[in-house]
Amino acid sequence: MNTWILEKEGFSPADAAADGNRFLCANGYLGLRGVPEEAGPALFPAVTLAGVYDQFEEKWREPVNAPHGLRLQLTMNGRALSLEETAPLRHKTMLDYRYGIYHRDTDFGPARILSSRFTSLADPHLMADQYRVEFQKSGLVSLRVGISTDIWDINGPHLFGFRHHAEEILLTEATTGQKGIRVAVAQGMEISPRVEESISVEPDGLYRTLVAEVFPGDIWTLSVYASVYTSLDHPSPAAQARASIQRAMRVGYLELLQAHQAAWDQVWQASEIQLEGDEAAAQALHASQYHLNCIAPRHAGNMSIPARGLSGQTYKGAIFWDSEMFFFPMFVYTQPEVAQSLLRYRIETLPGARKKAAEYGYRGAFYAWESQEGGEEGCTNFNVVDVFTHRPVRTYFRDKQIHISGDIAYALRSYYDITGDRSLLEEGGAEVILECARFYLSRASLHADREEADFADVIGPDEYHERVTNNAYTNQIILHCLQSALALADIFADRPAWFQGLLLQIKYEKDWPLLENICRRLPAPREREGVIEQFDGYFALEDCTLEEVRSRLRDPREYWGGDHGVAGVTQIIKQADVIAMMALFPGLYTDAQVAANWAYYEPRTEHGSSLSACMYALAACRVGRLEEAWQLFQKTAEIDVLGGGKQWAGEIYIGGTHPASNGGAWMIAALGFAGLRMRGGQLTLQPHLPSQVKRLSFPVTAAGRRYRVEVTQEGGTITEI
Ligand code: BGC
């Protein structure tokens, strides 16, 4: 088995949504869904742009899909040789994870189409497709190669005022409705042998049509290049896109491919985990690392990654806590510059977080639950649609999921602890931590009649229980945020002038005694027989099985949480909550505590989010439940190989790739199986290798040095390289 290749035989329109995700090509700037070149909107083709958002009328804001510059449609003797219209004799799709190359091989009978395409990692605006047609019958052929404006959107349309320029390089420009962002797509093409062509503007885009009589044995080879720029990248996106195609045509497909491959080689050199002992797991790990690496915003330095990556517009293309808790660990240990980018996004969106806090009547920084550009909150008050009434359901994710600010502070602190680099804190990270701490100060409930301070009316990671008090995870992440704010005084003990200024600005003298006071007064997690109560009153809820709760559903798409959800009145939880806390703060809990809580909560967890399994796996490694850890690892790592995961929340489509699971797979292998940890400036290992794994080997970067970690059943080593 080649663990770098994903292959699929056959074609079914019913699989198109999942395949578009599984065979995704992306480069951090854009994502090209893994559907064949001829695909029309019914097969969900899309070129999703990172960080470009738009709202159409009253629908949800979401990222913009650009016109599709690699659309090719073949017709022979009047018959469309398209998977949507003609059943092929044979069809195979492949994705090469090492280089992010999508291959298809389709035999329609009269002609066979073989193509290879990639979204360049060396030039993130560029996509290239080498498309070859082998004719097996004679006939009249017409091939449309162009820029399709027949765009599939979930909540669109987003682009208006299309302008087409039909020159040797095709160019289409359009403008987003809400903010007037200009999007330009240019396309160029080379074909051998030369074929007569005409260019025309058509209702669905700008096309070049190649027409010729062909005979058995004739072969057409096309290299097609498309480039996308927006006015967020450059004041003249059209000129840039055109120039990029001129350059691509000068150097040619092979040279572009080599540059792209060289860029991927570097990524793998920095991050590849090699797993020996189980080939399917090794493949799933490559898949996970590919899917996370291919959406890293390497081009930007100040962008983060949406919860469904660049696989489409699901989840509004928004940035969640997934970034800090699930994507960040792989990047900080392998490509710290990407980790910096994720955190810089938070630093730069601090004004948005301050605005949100002020709107709710708080001080400091309350980060958006679903953050879009500028830190704007994308989460609506009605974030789920009821399957029975088709009415929006009032949800409280945006109002009450206050752990997001602490999650960001946690990642900023980890960045410093792991890299030893203060620069990000200096750039604004310290201010973010202080502002998050100030938010919690103003959010705490202080009681005159008792010593303890509460955090009431919150939602923890388990979103099925809304508006609870003292969610253990939330309280712990808040405490850590407050402690990190206090620790800044030690980190900057040399008192640089900017730090002094910052303390003055936030009126440190006034707030700090309060902050210390709240740290002292936060209640210790409440326990029963060693099990931490997820929130006040959780143990009093109905204690029934997952199957029982599932049997109460009247529609498989029904939302389990909220006012009328089946889980809310029970102890069944959506995802790791207490266990997430234990996985993220391993030093705070004994093995016996982790074991008791794992045994209690795992059977009560639906794993209804792709963020759940990895946290349970990390804790399972710790307490020696290695068979379970292995199964949870497989579930996490295989999610995008199998095209699995939940597709619906109520009536809302939530399909796409699963970057949190992708990051989770790295976390389980490196932090769980190898037991990698940074303690007091030193990397340490505590291997918990399941019997299925013979050897794990991977590179790590910490404190500015590079290491190789090797783990076998006999033990582990860390060697500087
Ligand atoms: C989960 C959240 C997560 C979001 C995006 C939701 O289903 O409950 O924890 O941040 O998906 O992945």
XYZ file of C-alpha atoms and ligand atoms in Angstrom:
733
model
C 0.000 0.000 0.000
C 1.263 3.453 -0.867
C 0.481 5.450 2.241
C 0.709 8.732 0.300
C -2.049 7.898 -2.151
C -5.817 7.889 -1.772
C -7.614 6.100 -4.585
C -11.229 5.662 -5.433
C -12.768 3.659 -8.261
C -16.112 4.610 -9.744
C -18.328 7.640 -9.657
C -21.583 8.338 -7.900
C -23.212 11.782 -7.742
C -24.349 10.884 -4.218
C -20.685 10.858 -3.121
C -19.854 14.172 -4.748
C -20.097 16.273 -1.573
C -17.838 13.932 0.402
C -15.401 13.403 -2.490
C -15.022 17.125 -3.001
C -13.620 17.218 0.541
C -11.559 14.033 0.434
C -9.806 14.980 -2.788
C -9.365 18.656 -1.948
C -6.359 20.603 -3.232
C -5.505 23.721 -1.259
C -2.616 26.017 -0.479
C -3.769 28.282 2.339
C -4.931 30.999 -0.045
C -7.579 28.976 -1.841
C -9.153 25.542 -1.816
C -10.182 23.697 -4.970
C -12.743 21.012 -4.236
C -11.932 17.522 -5.474
C -14.519 17.179 -8.197
C -13.852 16.555 -11.904
C -13.163 19.459 -14.249
C -16.532 19.300 -16.014
C -18.568 19.402 -12.781
C -21.477 21.817 -12.694
C -23.015 23.193 -9.452
C -24.848 19.934 -8.714
C -21.479 18.328 -7.869
C -20.421 21.242 -5.617
C -17.306 22.471 -7.418
C -15.723 25.443 -5.670
C -12.646 27.591 -5.417
C -13.029 28.885 -1.882
C -11.019 31.955 -0.941
C -9.462 32.288 2.508
C -10.428 35.392 4.470
C -12.718 36.925 1.809
C -16.218 37.114 3.262
C -19.533 38.395 2.017
C -23.120 38.521 3.127
C -25.997 38.255 0.674
C -29.217 39.852 1.869
C -30.190 38.385 5.242
C -28.402 35.089 4.726
C -25.330 34.019 6.677
C -22.021 35.657 5.969
C -19.623 33.186 4.441
C -16.405 32.995 2.440
C -16.542 33.821 -1.228
C -16.150 31.194 -3.926
C -14.243 32.580 -6.886
C -15.156 31.942 -10.515
C -13.742 28.536 -11.406
C -10.806 28.969 -13.749
C -10.151 25.271 -14.374
C -13.467 24.225 -15.858
C -13.180 21.928 -18.891
C -16.076 20.260 -20.691
C -15.644 17.743 -23.481
C -18.307 16.931 -26.062
C -17.946 14.324 -28.782
C -20.386 13.860 -31.611
C -22.874 15.958 -29.694
C -22.622 13.868 -26.516
C -21.231 15.413 -23.321
C -18.407 13.252 -22.010
C -19.144 14.404 -18.527
C -19.564 12.281 -15.424
C -22.840 14.024 -14.722
C -24.322 13.003 -18.044
C -22.514 9.942 -19.344
C -21.744 6.820 -17.376
C -18.038 6.037 -17.833
C -16.655 2.594 -18.562
C -14.160 3.216 -15.818
C -13.359 6.138 -13.544
C -10.669 6.529 -10.970
C -9.837 9.475 -8.716
C -6.560 9.767 -6.835
C -5.048 12.238 -4.453
C -1.330 12.307 -3.860
C -0.963 13.548 -0.288
C 2.738 14.189 -0.578
C 2.283 16.851 -3.214
C -1.415 17.604 -3.101
C -1.986 16.475 -6.673
C -5.434 15.425 -7.811
C -5.512 12.847 -10.599
C -8.466 11.536 -12.506
C -8.611 8.837 -15.136
C -11.953 8.430 -16.871
C -12.651 6.150 -19.786
C -15.849 7.211 -21.503
C -15.401 4.797 -24.421
C -14.936 7.208 -27.323
C -12.322 9.093 -25.306
C -10.317 8.731 -22.160
C -9.531 11.745 -19.955
C -6.485 11.774 -17.707
C -5.692 14.828 -15.694
C -3.419 16.006 -12.901
C -3.905 19.293 -11.134
C -2.632 21.177 -8.134
C -3.017 24.457 -6.308
C 0.520 25.747 -6.103
C 2.183 25.899 -2.713
C 4.969 27.966 -4.274
C 2.589 30.605 -5.704
C -0.670 30.462 -3.778
C -2.648 32.411 -6.393
C -1.993 29.784 -9.026
C -3.658 26.522 -10.022
C -2.561 24.299 -12.879
C -4.145 21.356 -14.642
C -2.561 19.034 -17.129
C -5.446 17.563 -19.050
C -4.974 14.854 -21.633
C -7.587 13.341 -23.896
C -6.888 10.076 -25.712
C -9.395 9.587 -28.492
C -10.461 6.014 -29.087
C -13.130 6.708 -31.745
C -13.355 9.201 -34.539
C -15.719 12.115 -34.439
C -16.275 15.803 -34.028
C -14.946 17.099 -30.738
C -15.621 20.296 -28.920
C -13.769 21.181 -25.732
C -14.853 24.177 -23.632
C -12.037 25.518 -21.480
C -12.819 28.547 -19.452
C -13.702 30.479 -16.360
C -17.029 29.361 -15.018
C -19.256 31.875 -13.266
C -21.837 29.216 -12.524
C -20.819 29.252 -8.880
C -22.112 26.916 -6.213
C -22.720 28.883 -3.016
C -24.453 27.901 0.207
C -25.665 31.408 1.052
C -24.867 33.296 -2.132
C -24.674 34.810 -4.655
C -21.704 36.913 -3.636
C -20.242 38.153 -6.895
C -21.842 40.763 -9.104
C -21.047 42.899 -12.139
C -19.057 40.291 -14.055
C -16.719 41.781 -16.625
C -15.041 39.512 -19.123
C -11.955 40.196 -21.206
C -11.656 37.806 -24.100
C -8.017 38.076 -25.042
C -5.334 35.430 -25.331
C -5.400 35.299 -21.576
C -9.012 35.073 -20.449
C -9.911 37.361 -17.607
C -13.050 37.614 -15.516
C -13.598 40.219 -12.846
C -16.438 40.640 -10.398
C -17.188 42.468 -7.171
C -18.570 41.205 -3.879
C -21.957 42.609 -2.940
C -21.347 43.698 0.638
C -17.910 45.258 0.717
C -17.124 45.708 -2.956
C -14.058 43.455 -2.878
C -12.848 42.897 -6.428
C -12.069 39.323 -7.445
C -10.147 38.639 -10.647
C -9.513 35.282 -12.275
C -7.244 34.879 -15.268
C -6.777 31.770 -17.323
C -4.233 30.722 -19.914
C -3.866 27.537 -21.871
C -1.487 25.658 -24.111
C -2.580 22.782 -26.277
C -0.765 20.280 -28.382
C -1.463 19.761 -31.220
C -2.864 23.160 -32.097
C -6.618 23.177 -32.552
C -8.868 25.852 -33.956
C -10.460 27.909 -31.218
C -12.991 30.645 -30.625
C -13.574 32.704 -27.508
C -16.990 33.749 -26.313
C -18.773 35.187 -23.322
C -21.547 32.816 -22.376
C -24.262 32.905 -19.721
C -22.107 30.746 -17.439
C -18.736 32.362 -17.984
C -15.966 33.094 -20.401
C -14.908 30.195 -22.581
C -12.540 29.157 -25.269
C -14.045 26.469 -27.471
C -11.734 24.121 -29.317
C -13.305 22.240 -32.196
C -11.756 19.545 -34.389
C -12.296 16.280 -36.164
C -10.405 13.501 -34.336
C -9.393 9.931 -35.095
C -8.578 6.929 -32.943
C -5.095 7.329 -31.485
C -5.203 11.140 -31.516
C -4.119 12.695 -28.248
C -4.701 16.236 -27.014
C -2.570 17.534 -24.187
C -3.539 20.764 -22.496
C -1.833 22.721 -19.768
C -4.336 25.068 -18.214
C -3.393 27.719 -15.667
C -5.696 29.832 -13.559
C -4.794 32.605 -11.190
C -6.915 34.377 -8.578
C -6.262 37.758 -6.984
C -8.536 40.014 -5.002
C -8.364 43.683 -4.120
C -7.458 42.584 -0.585
C -4.173 41.280 -2.039
C -3.392 44.082 -4.425
C -4.992 47.303 -5.707
C -4.972 45.897 -9.270
C -6.028 42.282 -8.925
C -6.814 41.898 -12.623
C -3.345 43.013 -13.712
C -1.777 40.723 -11.125
C -3.818 37.723 -12.198
C -2.961 38.340 -15.836
C 0.756 38.751 -15.080
C 0.716 35.576 -13.034
C -0.682 33.635 -16.010
C 1.876 35.181 -18.373
C 4.605 33.974 -16.065
C 3.049 30.522 -15.693
C 2.867 30.130 -19.461
C 6.476 31.229 -19.810
C 7.808 28.644 -17.385
C 5.329 25.850 -18.164
C 3.573 23.144 -16.201
C 6.629 21.081 -15.301
C 8.594 23.899 -13.791
C 5.561 25.082 -11.830
C 5.042 21.559 -10.596
C 8.662 21.295 -9.480
C 8.461 24.536 -7.490
C 5.242 23.322 -5.910
C 6.796 19.968 -5.016
C 9.874 21.623 -3.547
C 7.598 23.686 -1.276
C 5.803 20.532 -0.141
C 9.128 18.759 0.443
C 9.974 21.443 2.982
C 6.635 21.087 4.701
C 7.054 17.334 5.075
C 10.629 17.660 6.196
C 9.406 19.847 9.026
C 6.334 17.873 9.967
C 5.978 14.310 8.693
C 5.138 11.669 11.261
C 6.244 8.256 10.075
C 4.274 5.433 11.599
C 5.312 1.815 11.135
C 3.220 -1.206 11.944
C -0.132 -0.386 10.366
C -0.311 0.897 6.815
C -3.898 2.101 6.936
C -3.042 4.176 10.007
C 0.102 5.508 8.314
C -2.023 6.540 5.343
C -4.605 8.178 7.606
C -1.836 10.106 9.318
C -0.505 11.327 5.975
C -4.055 12.292 5.023
C -4.516 14.215 8.274
C -1.230 16.004 7.996
C -1.870 16.787 4.342
C -5.287 18.248 5.051
C -3.990 20.457 7.847
C -0.785 21.476 6.098
C -2.549 22.391 2.867
C -4.728 25.014 4.530
C -1.977 26.730 6.513
C -1.965 30.444 5.687
C 1.761 30.532 4.884
C 1.283 33.399 2.458
C -0.137 35.783 5.015
C 1.513 35.773 8.432
C -1.646 37.100 10.096
C -4.421 34.739 9.135
C -5.988 31.791 10.848
C -7.756 28.673 9.574
C -11.514 28.121 9.334
C -13.110 25.141 11.087
C -13.765 23.393 7.773
C -10.541 24.611 6.242
C -10.852 25.647 2.613
C -13.188 22.841 1.648
C -16.117 25.211 1.186
C -18.358 27.689 2.930
C -19.548 25.483 5.778
C -19.498 27.017 9.268
C -19.319 30.415 7.557
C -15.601 29.964 6.928
C -15.218 31.159 10.490
C -12.336 30.763 12.924
C -13.243 28.881 16.124
C -11.329 27.675 19.177
C -10.380 24.789 16.869
C -7.497 27.005 15.710
C -5.859 27.401 19.101
C -6.645 24.037 20.672
C -6.454 21.662 17.709
C -4.485 23.202 14.811
C -1.956 25.166 16.803
C -0.132 22.228 18.487
C 1.114 20.641 15.239
C 2.185 23.995 13.883
C 3.931 25.269 16.991
C 5.996 22.079 17.185
C 6.727 21.808 13.458
C 6.270 25.146 11.677
C 6.218 27.902 14.300
C 5.774 30.573 11.626
C 2.323 29.143 10.889
C 1.506 29.049 14.619
C 2.510 32.703 14.724
C 0.139 33.482 11.894
C -2.789 31.890 13.735
C -2.030 33.936 16.833
C -1.306 37.143 14.963
C -4.804 36.872 13.570
C -6.059 37.046 17.163
C -3.728 39.891 18.018
C -4.927 41.891 15.035
C -8.562 41.169 15.761
C -8.316 42.370 19.354
C -10.371 45.486 18.474
C -13.208 43.183 17.339
C -13.000 41.266 20.628
C -13.050 44.510 22.626
C -16.073 45.646 20.672
C -17.887 42.404 21.380
C -17.110 42.648 25.111
C -18.413 46.214 25.175
C -21.598 45.210 23.358
C -22.327 42.747 26.141
C -21.452 45.308 28.801
C -18.055 43.841 29.729
C -14.527 45.159 29.738
C -11.525 43.611 28.026
C -11.658 41.175 25.104
C -14.483 38.741 24.428
C -13.426 36.942 21.256
C -15.987 35.937 18.670
C -17.197 32.359 18.763
C -17.212 32.290 14.967
C -14.689 34.898 14.009
C -14.500 36.389 10.550
C -12.355 39.222 9.232
C -11.551 41.907 11.776
C -12.711 39.578 14.534
C -16.323 40.142 13.589
C -18.748 37.678 15.100
C -20.226 35.417 12.440
C -22.327 33.441 14.890
C -25.953 34.435 14.799
C -28.418 34.276 17.682
C -30.234 31.576 15.767
C -27.509 29.204 14.716
C -29.538 26.040 14.245
C -32.710 25.424 12.256
C -35.287 23.129 13.808
C -36.032 20.124 11.601
C -39.684 19.973 12.641
C -40.798 23.587 12.424
C -38.053 24.736 10.000
C -37.716 27.727 12.293
C -34.385 29.073 13.522
C -33.642 28.035 17.096
C -32.254 30.573 19.590
C -28.817 29.285 20.497
C -26.365 30.856 22.910
C -23.015 29.897 21.406
C -22.045 33.477 20.637
C -23.184 34.863 23.982
C -22.063 32.212 26.410
C -19.108 30.285 25.029
C -16.737 32.535 26.913
C -13.958 29.957 27.056
C -12.830 31.192 23.627
C -10.891 34.128 25.119
C -9.097 31.811 27.550
C -8.342 29.340 24.748
C -6.559 32.105 22.875
C -4.612 33.133 25.969
C -3.693 29.450 26.480
C -2.223 29.211 22.984
C -0.316 32.472 23.350
C 1.174 31.236 26.587
C 2.001 27.835 25.030
C 3.685 29.556 22.109
C 5.983 31.297 24.537
C 6.562 28.179 26.667
C 7.389 25.993 23.645
C 9.398 28.398 21.505
C 10.890 30.552 24.260
C 10.204 33.447 21.882
C 8.811 36.584 23.529
C 8.321 38.471 20.282
C 4.693 37.489 19.761
C 3.827 38.624 23.275
C 5.619 41.875 22.523
C 3.760 42.280 19.244
C 0.450 42.372 21.066
C 0.086 38.884 22.544
C 0.639 40.207 26.062
C -2.071 42.776 25.542
C -4.442 40.055 24.331
C -3.812 37.989 27.476
C -4.352 41.006 29.717
C -7.500 42.004 27.907
C -8.899 38.466 28.094
C -8.151 38.473 31.825
C -9.946 41.817 32.195
C -12.929 40.385 30.378
C -13.128 37.565 32.897
C -12.775 40.020 35.773
C -15.857 41.824 34.619
C -17.692 38.582 33.782
C -17.195 36.916 37.178
C -20.059 36.796 39.665
C -18.779 37.933 43.026
C -21.027 37.240 45.959
C -21.201 39.359 49.061
C -22.293 36.444 51.204
C -19.789 33.813 50.175
C -16.156 33.549 49.351
C -16.423 31.756 46.002
C -16.681 33.607 42.697
C -18.765 31.911 39.996
C -18.800 31.943 36.294
C -22.498 31.543 35.720
C -24.509 31.283 32.529
C -21.833 29.805 30.281
C -21.529 27.075 27.666
C -18.549 24.770 27.858
C -17.149 22.639 25.038
C -20.193 20.370 25.500
C -22.647 22.588 23.682
C -25.659 20.422 24.456
C -25.894 21.928 27.933
C -26.444 25.616 27.604
C -26.280 28.375 30.208
C -24.702 26.381 33.038
C -22.720 27.550 36.058
C -19.100 26.701 36.825
C -18.351 24.576 33.803
C -15.146 22.867 34.911
C -13.348 23.383 31.597
C -14.333 27.041 31.387
C -13.303 27.781 34.962
C -9.934 26.089 34.443
C -9.182 27.931 31.208
C -10.182 31.195 32.916
C -7.924 30.464 35.869
C -5.061 29.721 33.493
C -5.725 32.971 31.637
C -5.664 34.956 34.876
C -2.478 33.197 35.950
C -0.894 33.845 32.556
C -1.756 37.528 32.911
C -0.024 37.552 36.298
C 2.926 35.590 34.885
C 3.590 38.321 32.322
C 5.145 40.299 35.146
C 7.811 37.563 35.423
C 8.210 37.023 31.687
C 8.865 40.747 31.313
C 10.675 41.173 34.628
C 13.161 43.387 32.768
C 10.231 45.820 32.344
C 10.686 47.006 28.753
C 9.148 50.430 28.139
C 6.281 49.088 25.967
C 5.262 46.732 28.773
C 5.235 49.524 31.326
C 3.112 51.558 28.925
C 0.703 48.669 28.507
C 0.296 48.252 32.247
C -0.464 51.943 32.554
C -2.914 51.806 29.706
C -4.917 48.963 31.206
C -4.762 50.485 34.697
C -2.881 47.517 36.040
C -2.641 48.975 39.508
C -6.396 48.999 39.850
C -7.266 45.636 38.330
C -4.507 43.442 39.607
C -5.488 42.952 43.215
C -8.935 41.998 41.914
C -7.452 39.498 39.548
C -5.456 37.797 42.272
C -8.556 37.789 44.390
C -10.621 35.990 41.751
C -7.900 33.416 41.156
C -8.150 32.591 44.856
C -11.927 32.542 44.879
C -12.585 30.390 41.816
C -14.197 27.243 43.199
C -12.236 24.007 43.031
C -13.973 21.590 40.636
C -16.712 19.740 42.495
C -16.115 16.015 42.679
C -18.031 12.838 43.440
C -15.964 9.711 43.988
C -13.088 11.234 42.080
C -15.254 12.332 39.157
C -15.350 16.061 38.466
C -18.838 17.407 37.955
C -18.938 19.005 34.498
C -20.972 21.920 35.850
C -23.066 22.687 38.927
C -26.017 20.305 38.942
C -24.792 17.987 36.196
C -24.913 14.885 38.416
C -28.578 15.545 39.165
C -29.509 15.219 35.475
C -31.033 12.015 34.158
C -28.334 9.384 33.895
C -29.206 7.266 30.903
C -27.372 5.638 28.046
C -26.434 7.162 24.737
C -28.656 4.606 23.014
C -31.586 5.671 25.140
C -31.114 9.306 24.161
C -30.645 8.373 20.521
C -33.853 6.337 20.603
C -35.752 9.484 21.606
C -34.885 11.236 18.341
C -37.761 11.644 15.964
C -35.540 12.765 13.080
C -31.911 11.750 12.520
C -31.025 15.373 11.763
C -32.551 16.673 14.983
C -30.335 18.945 17.074
C -29.540 17.324 20.442
C -28.924 20.548 22.366
C -30.829 23.764 23.019
C -34.143 24.144 24.793
C -35.861 21.070 23.437
C -32.876 18.918 22.520
C -32.892 15.295 23.640
C -29.537 15.562 25.432
C -30.121 18.709 27.502
C -31.997 17.042 30.364
C -29.595 14.102 30.526
C -25.928 13.525 31.342
C -25.198 12.721 27.698
C -22.661 15.226 26.392
C -21.695 16.237 22.901
C -17.925 16.139 23.185
C -14.949 15.991 25.526
C -15.306 18.634 28.211
C -13.851 17.557 31.575
C -11.585 15.215 29.603
C -10.514 18.042 27.282
C -9.510 19.967 30.395
C -7.477 17.020 31.669
C -5.799 16.544 28.292
C -4.856 20.219 28.062
C -3.631 20.524 31.645
C -1.913 17.168 32.165
C 0.144 18.422 35.084
C -2.903 19.266 37.189
C -4.418 15.811 37.484
C -3.161 12.478 38.718
C -3.404 9.328 36.603
C -6.073 8.056 38.973
C -8.202 11.192 38.435
C -7.872 10.951 34.673
C -8.750 7.249 34.773
C -11.864 7.812 36.905
C -13.108 10.674 34.761
C -12.412 8.855 31.497
C -14.359 5.839 32.706
C -17.287 8.037 33.722
C -17.515 10.459 30.829
C -16.564 8.388 27.788
C -19.714 6.234 27.793
C -21.755 9.415 28.265
C -20.175 11.180 25.284
C -21.828 11.215 21.890
C -18.593 12.316 20.156
C -20.990 14.475 18.161
C -18.136 16.777 17.237
C -14.974 15.803 15.407
C -13.086 17.566 18.218
C -13.970 14.939 20.780
C -12.196 11.679 20.004
C -8.700 13.130 20.078
C -9.069 14.515 23.613
C -10.307 11.140 24.850
C -7.427 9.457 23.033
C -4.862 11.707 24.711
C -6.295 10.922 28.129
C -6.566 7.218 27.260
C -2.834 7.103 26.438
C -2.056 8.667 29.758
C -3.954 6.018 31.739
C -2.833 3.066 29.643
C -6.139 2.423 27.862
C -4.130 1.825 24.729
C -6.648 -0.262 22.813
C -9.216 2.526 23.197
C -6.579 5.146 22.399
C -5.804 3.276 19.182
C -9.453 3.115 18.145
C -9.981 6.786 18.882
C -6.819 7.565 16.934
C -8.133 5.660 13.930
C -11.466 7.424 14.170
C -9.721 10.793 14.327
C -7.132 10.202 11.624
C -9.413 8.466 9.138
C -12.161 11.037 9.171
C -11.219 12.674 5.881
C -10.008 9.464 4.241
C -13.431 7.946 4.772
C -15.283 11.206 4.178
C -17.032 10.785 7.518
C -18.151 13.118 10.289
C -21.531 14.674 10.935
C -23.072 16.327 7.893
C -26.011 18.102 9.543
C -26.774 20.129 12.679
C -30.526 20.536 12.558
C -31.129 21.663 9.004
C -27.722 23.254 8.590
C -25.177 21.510 6.357
C -21.874 21.193 8.236
C -19.914 18.873 5.934
C -16.349 19.556 4.852
C -12.866 18.501 5.830
C -12.097 18.262 9.551
C -8.957 20.200 10.368
C -9.514 19.753 14.122
C -9.383 15.997 13.693
C -6.410 16.389 11.380
C -4.603 18.321 14.096
C -5.970 15.864 16.637
C -4.286 12.979 14.799
C -0.939 14.753 15.130
C -1.680 15.431 18.806
C -2.503 11.794 19.546
C 0.599 10.491 17.766
C 3.039 13.063 19.141
C 1.575 14.116 22.495
C -0.258 10.871 23.261
C 1.621 7.891 21.798
C 5.058 9.498 22.113
C 4.038 11.502 25.205
C 5.909 14.608 24.042
C 5.767 17.503 26.482
C 7.637 20.697 27.160
C 8.439 20.881 30.861
C 10.429 23.749 32.261
C 12.061 24.476 28.899
C 12.936 20.810 28.267
C 11.300 18.430 25.816
C 10.410 15.137 27.444
C 8.869 11.881 26.248
C 6.636 9.428 27.997
C 5.740 6.853 25.347
C 2.405 5.021 25.408
C 2.656 3.142 22.150
C -0.287 0.902 21.245
C 0.769 -2.613 20.245
C -0.221 -1.899 16.615
C 2.616 0.629 16.259
C 6.184 -0.608 15.852
C 7.851 2.737 15.407
C 7.025 6.420 15.317
C 9.486 8.964 14.025
C 8.956 12.679 13.619
C 10.674 16.052 13.638
C 9.981 18.663 16.280
C 11.024 22.272 16.707
C 11.282 23.729 20.195
C 13.099 26.695 21.674
C 14.617 27.429 18.266
C 16.200 23.981 17.901
C 15.235 21.053 15.721
C 14.929 17.523 17.026
C 13.948 14.074 15.809
C 11.788 11.960 18.043
C 11.986 8.180 17.691
C 9.688 5.895 19.628
C 9.515 2.097 19.570
C 7.993 -0.455 21.912
C 11.345 -0.364 23.729
C 11.245 3.361 24.496
C 11.899 6.748 22.958
C 14.679 9.193 22.171
C 14.899 12.868 21.282
C 17.935 13.792 19.227
C 18.906 17.265 18.163
C 19.386 17.536 14.400
C -18.271 22.060 18.053
C -17.378 23.213 18.429
C -16.452 23.504 17.278
C -17.248 23.773 16.011
C -16.360 23.963 14.800
C -19.019 22.410 16.785
O -19.796 21.331 16.387
O -19.161 21.773 19.089
O -16.634 22.881 19.578
O -15.646 24.591 17.566
O -18.089 22.672 15.758
O -15.577 22.836 14.559
